[in-house]
Amino acid sequence: MTTQTSHLVRRHVHIGWMPAYKPALLILLGAVALALPFFLKNFTVFQIALCFVYAIAVLGLNLLIGYSGQVSIGHGAFYAVGAYIAAILVSKFGVPYWATIPIAAILCFVVGFLFGFPALRLEGHYLALATLALAIALPQVLKHAQLESWTGGVQGIIIPKPVPPIDLPFSGRYDLPLGLVFDFKLTPDRWLYFFCGSVAVILFLVAQNLVAGRIGRALLALRDHPVAAKAMGVNTARYKSLTFGISSMYTGIAGALSAVAVQYVAPDSFTFLLSLSLIVGCVIGGVTSIWGAVFGGVFIQFVPNVADELSKAAPWAVYGVILILAMYVLPEGVAGLISSVRQRLAGRFGHALAGPAPKPALDEI
């Protein structure tokens, strides 16, 4: 790998928020995440659990667009596939909800990988149009009469809400200073919060290690220097198909978690608008940022609700204004803003906030 490409790869995969304080910061964030649902109402906890779900879906799309350079505007189709797999397994075969997640992951990976093979002949807007066709066609296929016995047709499928597997000791409501109430009880919504959050943390760590390793370096080389990467022996077909499969797997897992959390799936829940929302979340969080997908998930879940509160008559007009303002203020996404602030602080207060120098990249892909 050339020196220029090595520097480019290190610049993209180096992640660090104040590494000198990183252990303490992670412990603090973990403690807040564990305690937070016991201070909030069940519906708010449910909304945060959906933020985790959307963050996983945005992360899957981020891996495809930001790291491999492939464009998909129909990833809502893979979200729907994962959701229907979970719903059918639970309702038709009595599979435990937690067991549907790995099954959905495997099947969505296979579907994405197989879709990626013929898509190798397409690039840029041609690939985008192919994924668009998939997103538009799938809801109609799910409504087809021949599949109605499995998909429920336009009526969809209702599945039971997961029950917490344990009861917490010392359950009860505790009054705290400043008018706070600590409701120490593991309700179904709080259990979904912890379940979805745990899956999200695992998938984010896997993705971070993935892009920092051999596959990530190969993808960045193919995206930025495709001719040089091919000359060095990078297997374009394998890596692009693999990335499409992994991206579809992440999005399918998110769909399965969504089905478990919402307890309902229907074709009209997976329109083209869902695919556009995932793209918006990807851009808002930061296209080449792993952890920026968290902010994208928050945007997808809460900003439409805020727009609806601001204007009942024209909520989507308000949403459009918010989106335009976000693009002006955050041209590189929230992750880009955080990186810019960190660099400014490092320049002003020294290198204590900048973190250690990136490790040298390997000479071979």
mmCIF file of C-alpha atoms in Angstrom:
data_model
loop_
_atom_site.group_PDB
_atom_site.id
_atom_site.type_symbol
_atom_site.label_atom_id
_atom_site.label_comp_id
_atom_site.label_asym_id
_atom_site.label_seq_id
_atom_site.Cartn_x
_atom_site.Cartn_y
_atom_site.Cartn_z
ATOM 1 C CA MET A 1 0.000 0.000 0.000
ATOM 2 C CA THR A 2 1.361 3.400 -0.928
ATOM 3 C CA THR A 3 2.281 5.996 1.676
ATOM 4 C CA GLN A 4 -0.540 8.279 0.495
ATOM 5 C CA THR A 5 -3.146 5.532 0.746
ATOM 6 C CA SER A 6 -1.836 4.434 4.154
ATOM 7 C CA HIS A 7 -2.183 7.976 5.447
ATOM 8 C CA LEU A 8 -5.720 8.176 4.034
ATOM 9 C CA VAL A 9 -6.734 4.919 5.676
ATOM 10 C CA ARG A 10 -5.290 5.962 9.044
ATOM 11 C CA ARG A 11 -7.146 9.257 8.836
ATOM 12 C CA HIS A 12 -10.479 7.555 8.257
ATOM 13 C CA VAL A 13 -10.265 4.706 10.756
ATOM 14 C CA HIS A 14 -8.662 6.581 13.634
ATOM 15 C CA ILE A 15 -11.358 7.161 16.213
ATOM 16 C CA GLY A 16 -10.825 8.800 19.550
ATOM 17 C CA TRP A 17 -12.759 11.120 21.782
ATOM 18 C CA MET A 18 -10.283 12.481 24.336
ATOM 19 C CA PRO A 19 -8.374 9.198 24.718
ATOM 20 C CA ALA A 20 -6.662 10.389 27.921
ATOM 21 C CA TYR A 21 -10.053 10.339 29.624
ATOM 22 C CA LYS A 22 -11.656 7.612 27.553
ATOM 23 C CA PRO A 23 -11.931 4.874 30.255
ATOM 24 C CA ALA A 24 -13.550 7.233 32.745
ATOM 25 C CA LEU A 25 -15.824 8.643 30.055
ATOM 26 C CA LEU A 26 -16.951 5.174 28.979
ATOM 27 C CA ILE A 27 -17.661 4.166 32.578
ATOM 28 C CA LEU A 28 -19.705 7.328 33.084
ATOM 29 C CA LEU A 29 -21.684 6.823 29.885
ATOM 30 C CA GLY A 30 -22.306 3.186 30.797
ATOM 31 C CA ALA A 31 -23.602 4.128 34.244
ATOM 32 C CA VAL A 32 -25.901 6.774 32.763
ATOM 33 C CA ALA A 33 -27.204 4.336 30.138
ATOM 34 C CA LEU A 34 -27.978 1.712 32.797
ATOM 35 C CA ALA A 35 -29.756 4.123 35.144
ATOM 36 C CA LEU A 36 -31.548 6.290 32.567
ATOM 37 C CA PRO A 37 -34.584 4.072 31.813
ATOM 38 C CA PHE A 38 -35.542 3.944 35.503
ATOM 39 C CA PHE A 39 -35.990 7.723 35.566
ATOM 40 C CA LEU A 40 -38.081 7.956 32.399
ATOM 41 C CA LYS A 41 -41.610 7.033 31.414
ATOM 42 C CA ASN A 42 -42.129 3.744 29.610
ATOM 43 C CA PHE A 43 -43.028 5.413 26.309
ATOM 44 C CA THR A 44 -39.861 7.516 26.347
ATOM 45 C CA VAL A 45 -37.832 4.401 27.094
ATOM 46 C CA PHE A 46 -39.523 2.700 24.148
ATOM 47 C CA GLN A 47 -38.558 5.613 21.878
ATOM 48 C CA ILE A 48 -34.918 5.372 22.969
ATOM 49 C CA ALA A 49 -34.977 1.641 22.220
ATOM 50 C CA LEU A 50 -36.114 2.512 18.688
ATOM 51 C CA CYS A 51 -33.182 4.947 18.496
ATOM 52 C CA PHE A 52 -30.889 1.959 19.043
ATOM 53 C CA VAL A 53 -32.718 0.083 16.281
ATOM 54 C CA TYR A 54 -32.412 2.923 13.780
ATOM 55 C CA ALA A 55 -28.778 3.465 14.733
ATOM 56 C CA ILE A 56 -28.004 -0.152 13.767
ATOM 57 C CA ALA A 57 -29.766 0.301 10.416
ATOM 58 C CA VAL A 58 -27.930 3.580 9.752
ATOM 59 C CA LEU A 59 -24.647 1.913 10.652
ATOM 60 C CA GLY A 60 -25.290 -0.810 8.077
ATOM 61 C CA LEU A 61 -25.939 1.789 5.399
ATOM 62 C CA ASN A 62 -22.909 3.764 6.558
ATOM 63 C CA LEU A 63 -20.646 0.771 6.009
ATOM 64 C CA LEU A 64 -21.928 0.484 2.444
ATOM 65 C CA ILE A 65 -21.901 4.155 1.411
ATOM 66 C CA GLY A 66 -19.186 5.639 3.567
ATOM 67 C CA TYR A 67 -16.592 2.883 3.414
ATOM 68 C CA SER A 68 -17.162 0.974 0.173
ATOM 69 C CA GLY A 69 -18.506 3.872 -1.892
ATOM 70 C CA GLN A 70 -21.579 1.930 -3.069
ATOM 71 C CA VAL A 71 -24.853 3.853 -3.127
ATOM 72 C CA SER A 72 -28.118 2.318 -1.955
ATOM 73 C CA ILE A 73 -31.395 4.193 -1.684
ATOM 74 C CA GLY A 74 -33.464 1.085 -1.043
ATOM 75 C CA HIS A 75 -32.082 -0.345 2.183
ATOM 76 C CA GLY A 76 -35.540 -0.208 3.694
ATOM 77 C CA ALA A 77 -36.168 -3.450 1.775
ATOM 78 C CA PHE A 78 -33.593 -5.323 3.862
ATOM 79 C CA TYR A 79 -35.083 -3.730 6.976
ATOM 80 C CA ALA A 80 -38.444 -5.191 5.919
ATOM 81 C CA VAL A 81 -36.928 -8.613 5.234
ATOM 82 C CA GLY A 82 -35.448 -8.752 8.732
ATOM 83 C CA ALA A 83 -38.717 -7.594 10.304
ATOM 84 C CA TYR A 84 -40.814 -10.177 8.468
ATOM 85 C CA ILE A 85 -38.374 -12.974 9.238
ATOM 86 C CA ALA A 86 -38.668 -12.218 12.954
ATOM 87 C CA ALA A 87 -42.448 -11.821 12.826
ATOM 88 C CA ILE A 88 -43.016 -15.047 10.864
ATOM 89 C CA LEU A 89 -40.687 -17.068 13.083
ATOM 90 C CA VAL A 90 -42.411 -15.845 16.242
ATOM 91 C CA SER A 91 -46.024 -16.048 15.028
ATOM 92 C CA LYS A 92 -45.885 -19.176 12.833
ATOM 93 C CA PHE A 93 -43.199 -21.311 14.467
ATOM 94 C CA GLY A 94 -43.111 -20.094 18.076
ATOM 95 C CA VAL A 95 -39.419 -19.219 17.940
ATOM 96 C CA PRO A 96 -38.287 -17.098 20.923
ATOM 97 C CA TYR A 97 -37.891 -13.444 19.966
ATOM 98 C CA TRP A 98 -34.206 -13.389 20.876
ATOM 99 C CA ALA A 99 -33.490 -16.372 18.614
ATOM 100 C CA THR A 100 -34.951 -14.570 15.595
ATOM 101 C CA ILE A 101 -32.134 -11.999 15.644
ATOM 102 C CA PRO A 102 -29.266 -14.318 14.560
ATOM 103 C CA ILE A 103 -31.555 -16.076 12.072
ATOM 104 C CA ALA A 104 -32.543 -12.749 10.512
ATOM 105 C CA ALA A 105 -28.877 -11.743 10.450
ATOM 106 C CA ILE A 106 -27.831 -14.862 8.529
ATOM 107 C CA LEU A 107 -30.685 -14.748 6.025
ATOM 108 C CA CYS A 108 -30.313 -11.014 5.371
ATOM 109 C CA PHE A 109 -26.582 -11.458 4.869
ATOM 110 C CA VAL A 110 -27.269 -14.144 2.263
ATOM 111 C CA VAL A 111 -29.884 -11.983 0.515
ATOM 112 C CA GLY A 112 -27.590 -8.958 0.485
ATOM 113 C CA PHE A 113 -24.592 -10.969 -0.661
ATOM 114 C CA LEU A 114 -26.556 -12.516 -3.539
ATOM 115 C CA PHE A 115 -27.976 -9.124 -4.492
ATOM 116 C CA GLY A 116 -24.470 -7.688 -4.426
ATOM 117 C CA PHE A 117 -23.176 -10.076 -7.092
ATOM 118 C CA PRO A 118 -25.312 -8.860 -10.011
ATOM 119 C CA ALA A 119 -25.060 -5.326 -8.624
ATOM 120 C CA LEU A 120 -21.293 -5.469 -9.217
ATOM 121 C CA ARG A 121 -21.975 -4.617 -12.842
ATOM 122 C CA LEU A 122 -23.708 -1.433 -11.677
ATOM 123 C CA GLU A 123 -22.076 1.625 -10.164
ATOM 124 C CA GLY A 124 -23.141 5.040 -8.988
ATOM 125 C CA HIS A 125 -26.672 6.063 -9.890
ATOM 126 C CA TYR A 126 -27.302 2.771 -11.717
ATOM 127 C CA LEU A 127 -26.802 0.819 -8.491
ATOM 128 C CA ALA A 128 -28.943 3.377 -6.656
ATOM 129 C CA LEU A 129 -31.776 2.817 -9.140
ATOM 130 C CA ALA A 130 -31.501 -0.963 -8.725
ATOM 131 C CA THR A 131 -31.872 -0.677 -4.944
ATOM 132 C CA LEU A 132 -34.706 1.821 -5.452
ATOM 133 C CA ALA A 133 -36.569 -0.752 -7.529
ATOM 134 C CA LEU A 134 -36.115 -3.298 -4.739
ATOM 135 C CA ALA A 135 -37.501 -0.916 -2.104
ATOM 136 C CA ILE A 136 -40.540 -0.028 -4.235
ATOM 137 C CA ALA A 137 -41.343 -3.590 -5.298
ATOM 138 C CA LEU A 138 -40.999 -5.402 -1.962
ATOM 139 C CA PRO A 139 -44.083 -3.922 -0.205
ATOM 140 C CA GLN A 140 -46.205 -4.960 -3.195
ATOM 141 C CA VAL A 141 -44.738 -8.459 -3.106
ATOM 142 C CA LEU A 142 -45.553 -8.749 0.603
ATOM 143 C CA LYS A 143 -49.207 -7.964 -0.200
ATOM 144 C CA HIS A 144 -49.453 -10.639 -2.896
ATOM 145 C CA ALA A 145 -52.250 -13.162 -2.409
ATOM 146 C CA GLN A 146 -49.902 -16.137 -2.767
ATOM 147 C CA LEU A 147 -47.869 -14.947 0.220
ATOM 148 C CA GLU A 148 -50.744 -13.694 2.358
ATOM 149 C CA SER A 149 -50.803 -16.822 4.509
ATOM 150 C CA TRP A 150 -47.223 -16.037 5.539
ATOM 151 C CA THR A 151 -47.070 -12.235 5.511
ATOM 152 C CA GLY A 152 -50.633 -11.471 6.595
ATOM 153 C CA GLY A 153 -51.196 -9.368 3.486
ATOM 154 C CA VAL A 154 -52.227 -5.776 4.080
ATOM 155 C CA GLN A 155 -53.283 -6.692 7.631
ATOM 156 C CA GLY A 156 -49.736 -7.566 8.613
ATOM 157 C CA ILE A 157 -48.631 -9.722 11.527
ATOM 158 C CA ILE A 158 -49.053 -9.045 15.240
ATOM 159 C CA ILE A 159 -46.598 -10.636 17.649
ATOM 160 C CA PRO A 160 -46.570 -10.645 21.458
ATOM 161 C CA LYS A 161 -44.442 -8.228 23.406
ATOM 162 C CA PRO A 162 -41.349 -9.735 25.049
ATOM 163 C CA VAL A 163 -41.622 -10.350 28.771
ATOM 164 C CA PRO A 164 -38.638 -9.509 31.010
ATOM 165 C CA PRO A 165 -36.856 -12.763 31.903
ATOM 166 C CA ILE A 166 -36.139 -11.702 35.489
ATOM 167 C CA ASP A 167 -37.496 -9.524 38.293
ATOM 168 C CA LEU A 168 -35.124 -7.032 39.808
ATOM 169 C CA PRO A 169 -34.519 -7.235 43.552
ATOM 170 C CA PHE A 170 -35.824 -4.357 45.680
ATOM 171 C CA SER A 171 -38.290 -3.359 42.953
ATOM 172 C CA GLY A 172 -40.318 -0.249 43.732
ATOM 173 C CA ARG A 173 -40.594 3.510 43.365
ATOM 174 C CA TYR A 174 -38.141 5.673 45.277
ATOM 175 C CA ASP A 175 -38.466 9.442 45.696
ATOM 176 C CA LEU A 176 -35.210 11.310 45.210
ATOM 177 C CA PRO A 177 -34.197 14.938 45.756
ATOM 178 C CA LEU A 178 -35.144 17.589 43.170
ATOM 179 C CA GLY A 179 -38.462 15.857 42.552
ATOM 180 C CA LEU A 180 -36.921 12.881 40.766
ATOM 181 C CA VAL A 181 -38.547 9.465 40.963
ATOM 182 C CA PHE A 182 -36.515 6.269 40.585
ATOM 183 C CA ASP A 183 -38.871 3.507 39.432
ATOM 184 C CA PHE A 184 -36.736 0.404 39.950
ATOM 185 C CA LYS A 185 -38.840 -2.118 38.050
ATOM 186 C CA LEU A 186 -37.974 -4.030 34.887
ATOM 187 C CA THR A 187 -40.996 -3.362 32.683
ATOM 188 C CA PRO A 188 -41.271 -4.805 29.143
ATOM 189 C CA ASP A 189 -40.237 -1.444 27.632
ATOM 190 C CA ARG A 190 -37.178 -1.219 29.858
ATOM 191 C CA TRP A 191 -36.237 -4.775 28.992
ATOM 192 C CA LEU A 192 -36.470 -3.904 25.287
ATOM 193 C CA TYR A 193 -34.236 -0.897 25.979
ATOM 194 C CA PHE A 194 -31.542 -3.111 27.477
ATOM 195 C CA PHE A 195 -31.967 -5.841 24.857
ATOM 196 C CA CYS A 196 -31.794 -3.499 21.856
ATOM 197 C CA GLY A 197 -29.017 -1.469 23.484
ATOM 198 C CA SER A 198 -26.901 -4.558 24.114
ATOM 199 C CA VAL A 199 -27.268 -5.738 20.534
ATOM 200 C CA ALA A 200 -26.391 -2.248 19.296
ATOM 201 C CA VAL A 201 -23.226 -2.030 21.402
ATOM 202 C CA ILE A 202 -22.016 -5.415 20.143
ATOM 203 C CA LEU A 203 -22.672 -4.526 16.502
ATOM 204 C CA PHE A 204 -21.007 -1.135 16.800
ATOM 205 C CA LEU A 205 -17.870 -2.671 18.317
ATOM 206 C CA VAL A 206 -17.792 -5.297 15.561
ATOM 207 C CA ALA A 207 -18.143 -2.593 12.906
ATOM 208 C CA GLN A 208 -15.382 -0.499 14.452
ATOM 209 C CA ASN A 209 -12.995 -3.448 14.450
ATOM 210 C CA LEU A 210 -14.077 -4.331 10.923
ATOM 211 C CA VAL A 211 -13.239 -0.950 9.384
ATOM 212 C CA ALA A 212 -9.990 -0.719 11.327
ATOM 213 C CA GLY A 213 -8.804 -4.073 10.019
ATOM 214 C CA ARG A 214 -7.915 -5.677 6.719
ATOM 215 C CA ILE A 215 -11.431 -5.429 5.231
ATOM 216 C CA GLY A 216 -11.728 -1.759 6.134
ATOM 217 C CA ARG A 217 -8.403 -0.898 4.533
ATOM 218 C CA ALA A 218 -9.355 -2.768 1.379
ATOM 219 C CA LEU A 219 -12.714 -1.009 1.158
ATOM 220 C CA LEU A 220 -11.198 2.444 1.586
ATOM 221 C CA ALA A 221 -8.597 1.668 -1.044
ATOM 222 C CA LEU A 222 -11.300 0.486 -3.457
ATOM 223 C CA ARG A 223 -13.386 3.566 -2.773
ATOM 224 C CA ASP A 224 -10.654 6.192 -3.124
ATOM 225 C CA HIS A 225 -8.094 4.502 -5.414
ATOM 226 C CA PRO A 226 -9.898 1.681 -7.259
ATOM 227 C CA VAL A 227 -7.309 1.319 -10.032
ATOM 228 C CA ALA A 228 -4.398 1.164 -7.590
ATOM 229 C CA ALA A 229 -6.292 -1.254 -5.341
ATOM 230 C CA LYS A 230 -6.985 -3.629 -8.234
ATOM 231 C CA ALA A 231 -3.352 -3.401 -9.298
ATOM 232 C CA MET A 232 -2.315 -4.486 -5.791
ATOM 233 C CA GLY A 233 -4.520 -7.566 -6.038
ATOM 234 C CA VAL A 234 -7.609 -6.491 -4.093
ATOM 235 C CA ASN A 235 -10.534 -8.717 -5.084
ATOM 236 C CA THR A 236 -13.160 -6.147 -6.024
ATOM 237 C CA ALA A 237 -16.034 -8.593 -6.461
ATOM 238 C CA ARG A 238 -15.419 -10.328 -3.149
ATOM 239 C CA TYR A 239 -15.057 -7.211 -1.032
ATOM 240 C CA LYS A 240 -17.970 -5.312 -2.565
ATOM 241 C CA SER A 241 -20.306 -8.306 -2.327
ATOM 242 C CA LEU A 242 -19.146 -8.969 1.230
ATOM 243 C CA THR A 243 -19.795 -5.360 2.189
ATOM 244 C CA PHE A 244 -23.264 -5.454 0.665
ATOM 245 C CA GLY A 245 -23.972 -8.626 2.631
ATOM 246 C CA ILE A 246 -22.706 -7.171 5.932
ATOM 247 C CA SER A 247 -24.637 -3.949 5.346
ATOM 248 C CA SER A 248 -27.813 -5.908 4.639
ATOM 249 C CA MET A 249 -27.199 -8.040 7.725
ATOM 250 C CA TYR A 250 -26.989 -4.970 9.973
ATOM 251 C CA THR A 251 -30.125 -3.481 8.459
ATOM 252 C CA GLY A 252 -31.948 -6.813 8.717
ATOM 253 C CA ILE A 253 -31.037 -7.125 12.397
ATOM 254 C CA ALA A 254 -32.463 -3.652 12.924
ATOM 255 C CA GLY A 255 -35.656 -4.709 11.165
ATOM 256 C CA ALA A 256 -35.964 -7.809 13.350
ATOM 257 C CA LEU A 257 -35.466 -5.733 16.507
ATOM 258 C CA SER A 258 -38.068 -3.277 15.238
ATOM 259 C CA ALA A 259 -40.612 -6.061 14.761
ATOM 260 C CA VAL A 260 -39.948 -7.345 18.276
ATOM 261 C CA ALA A 261 -40.224 -3.864 19.791
ATOM 262 C CA VAL A 262 -43.253 -2.588 17.838
ATOM 263 C CA GLN A 263 -44.964 -6.029 17.894
ATOM 264 C CA TYR A 264 -46.376 -5.454 14.425
ATOM 265 C CA VAL A 265 -45.261 -5.595 10.804
ATOM 266 C CA ALA A 266 -47.182 -4.610 7.666
ATOM 267 C CA PRO A 267 -46.120 -3.820 4.095
ATOM 268 C CA ASP A 268 -47.069 -0.150 4.420
ATOM 269 C CA SER A 269 -44.602 0.209 7.286
ATOM 270 C CA PHE A 270 -41.696 -0.287 4.869
ATOM 271 C CA THR A 271 -42.270 2.222 2.112
ATOM 272 C CA PHE A 272 -39.597 4.097 0.193
ATOM 273 C CA LEU A 273 -39.809 6.811 2.855
ATOM 274 C CA LEU A 274 -38.068 4.436 5.278
ATOM 275 C CA SER A 275 -35.122 4.067 2.909
ATOM 276 C CA LEU A 276 -34.879 7.851 2.560
ATOM 277 C CA SER A 277 -34.987 8.223 6.342
ATOM 278 C CA LEU A 278 -32.036 5.845 6.693
ATOM 279 C CA ILE A 279 -30.047 7.894 4.174
ATOM 280 C CA VAL A 280 -30.899 11.083 6.064
ATOM 281 C CA GLY A 281 -29.739 9.497 9.314
ATOM 282 C CA CYS A 282 -26.514 8.382 7.643
ATOM 283 C CA VAL A 283 -25.748 11.916 6.409
ATOM 284 C CA ILE A 284 -26.755 13.621 9.663
ATOM 285 C CA GLY A 285 -24.561 11.345 11.762
ATOM 286 C CA GLY A 286 -21.587 11.442 9.404
ATOM 287 C CA VAL A 287 -21.139 9.203 6.385
ATOM 288 C CA THR A 288 -17.668 7.947 7.331
ATOM 289 C CA SER A 289 -18.235 7.732 11.070
ATOM 290 C CA ILE A 290 -19.114 4.551 12.924
ATOM 291 C CA TRP A 291 -20.424 6.139 16.107
ATOM 292 C CA GLY A 292 -22.068 8.974 14.184
ATOM 293 C CA ALA A 293 -24.815 6.477 13.333
ATOM 294 C CA VAL A 294 -26.088 6.925 16.899
ATOM 295 C CA PHE A 295 -26.928 10.569 16.173
ATOM 296 C CA GLY A 296 -28.526 9.491 12.903
ATOM 297 C CA GLY A 297 -30.789 7.089 14.796
ATOM 298 C CA VAL A 298 -31.800 9.832 17.232
ATOM 299 C CA PHE A 299 -32.590 12.158 14.320
ATOM 300 C CA ILE A 300 -34.794 9.571 12.588
ATOM 301 C CA GLN A 301 -36.758 8.831 15.755
ATOM 302 C CA PHE A 302 -37.252 12.257 17.296
ATOM 303 C CA VAL A 303 -37.038 14.983 14.630
ATOM 304 C CA PRO A 304 -40.264 13.955 12.779
ATOM 305 C CA ASN A 305 -42.056 14.043 16.145
ATOM 306 C CA VAL A 306 -40.647 17.503 16.852
ATOM 307 C CA ALA A 307 -41.753 18.686 13.414
ATOM 308 C CA ASP A 308 -45.249 17.327 14.064
ATOM 309 C CA GLU A 309 -45.411 19.187 17.381
ATOM 310 C CA LEU A 310 -44.330 22.445 15.734
ATOM 311 C CA SER A 311 -46.891 22.232 12.940
ATOM 312 C CA LYS A 312 -49.824 19.853 12.781
ATOM 313 C CA ALA A 313 -50.800 21.242 9.378
ATOM 314 C CA ALA A 314 -47.462 20.864 7.575
ATOM 315 C CA PRO A 315 -45.086 18.694 9.621
ATOM 316 C CA TRP A 316 -43.049 17.583 6.605
ATOM 317 C CA ALA A 317 -42.436 21.185 5.600
ATOM 318 C CA VAL A 318 -40.995 21.811 9.065
ATOM 319 C CA TYR A 319 -38.982 18.608 8.770
ATOM 320 C CA GLY A 320 -37.542 19.822 5.463
ATOM 321 C CA VAL A 321 -36.541 23.160 6.987
ATOM 322 C CA ILE A 322 -34.845 21.388 9.906
ATOM 323 C CA LEU A 323 -33.006 19.113 7.489
ATOM 324 C CA ILE A 324 -31.781 22.014 5.349
ATOM 325 C CA LEU A 325 -30.570 23.896 8.425
ATOM 326 C CA ALA A 326 -28.814 20.759 9.652
ATOM 327 C CA MET A 327 -26.973 20.441 6.349
ATOM 328 C CA TYR A 328 -25.809 24.050 6.534
ATOM 329 C CA VAL A 329 -24.692 23.771 10.156
ATOM 330 C CA LEU A 330 -23.389 20.183 9.942
ATOM 331 C CA PRO A 331 -22.010 19.669 6.427
ATOM 332 C CA GLU A 332 -19.957 16.677 7.651
ATOM 333 C CA GLY A 333 -22.565 15.418 10.105
ATOM 334 C CA VAL A 334 -22.548 15.447 13.873
ATOM 335 C CA ALA A 335 -19.439 13.272 13.961
ATOM 336 C CA GLY A 336 -17.626 15.799 11.765
ATOM 337 C CA LEU A 337 -18.614 18.612 14.141
ATOM 338 C CA ILE A 338 -17.326 16.662 17.143
ATOM 339 C CA SER A 339 -14.055 15.921 15.347
ATOM 340 C CA SER A 340 -13.658 19.599 14.434
ATOM 341 C CA VAL A 341 -14.295 20.730 18.025
ATOM 342 C CA ARG A 342 -11.822 18.150 19.343
ATOM 343 C CA GLN A 343 -9.127 19.370 16.949
ATOM 344 C CA ARG A 344 -9.734 22.986 17.956
ATOM 345 C CA LEU A 345 -9.460 22.076 21.626
ATOM 346 C CA ALA A 346 -6.303 20.106 20.931
ATOM 347 C CA GLY A 347 -4.781 23.088 19.158
ATOM 348 C CA ARG A 348 -5.681 25.438 21.977
ATOM 349 C CA PHE A 349 -4.880 23.328 25.029
ATOM 350 C CA GLY A 350 -2.164 21.091 23.631
ATOM 351 C CA HIS A 351 -2.160 17.480 22.528
ATOM 352 C CA ALA A 352 -3.646 16.033 25.704
ATOM 353 C CA LEU A 353 -7.062 15.992 24.041
ATOM 354 C CA ALA A 354 -5.820 14.893 20.665
ATOM 355 C CA GLY A 355 -4.898 11.402 21.749
ATOM 356 C CA PRO A 356 -1.969 9.251 20.697
ATOM 357 C CA ALA A 357 -0.715 9.204 17.140
ATOM 358 C CA PRO A 358 -2.430 6.658 14.879
ATOM 359 C CA LYS A 359 -0.703 3.324 14.592
ATOM 360 C CA PRO A 360 1.071 2.711 11.293
ATOM 361 C CA ALA A 361 -1.013 0.852 8.763
ATOM 362 C CA LEU A 362 0.116 -2.513 7.531
ATOM 363 C CA ASP A 363 1.993 -2.460 4.235
ATOM 364 C CA GLU A 364 -0.283 -5.045 2.680
ATOM 365 C CA ILE A 365 -4.061 -5.239 2.353
#
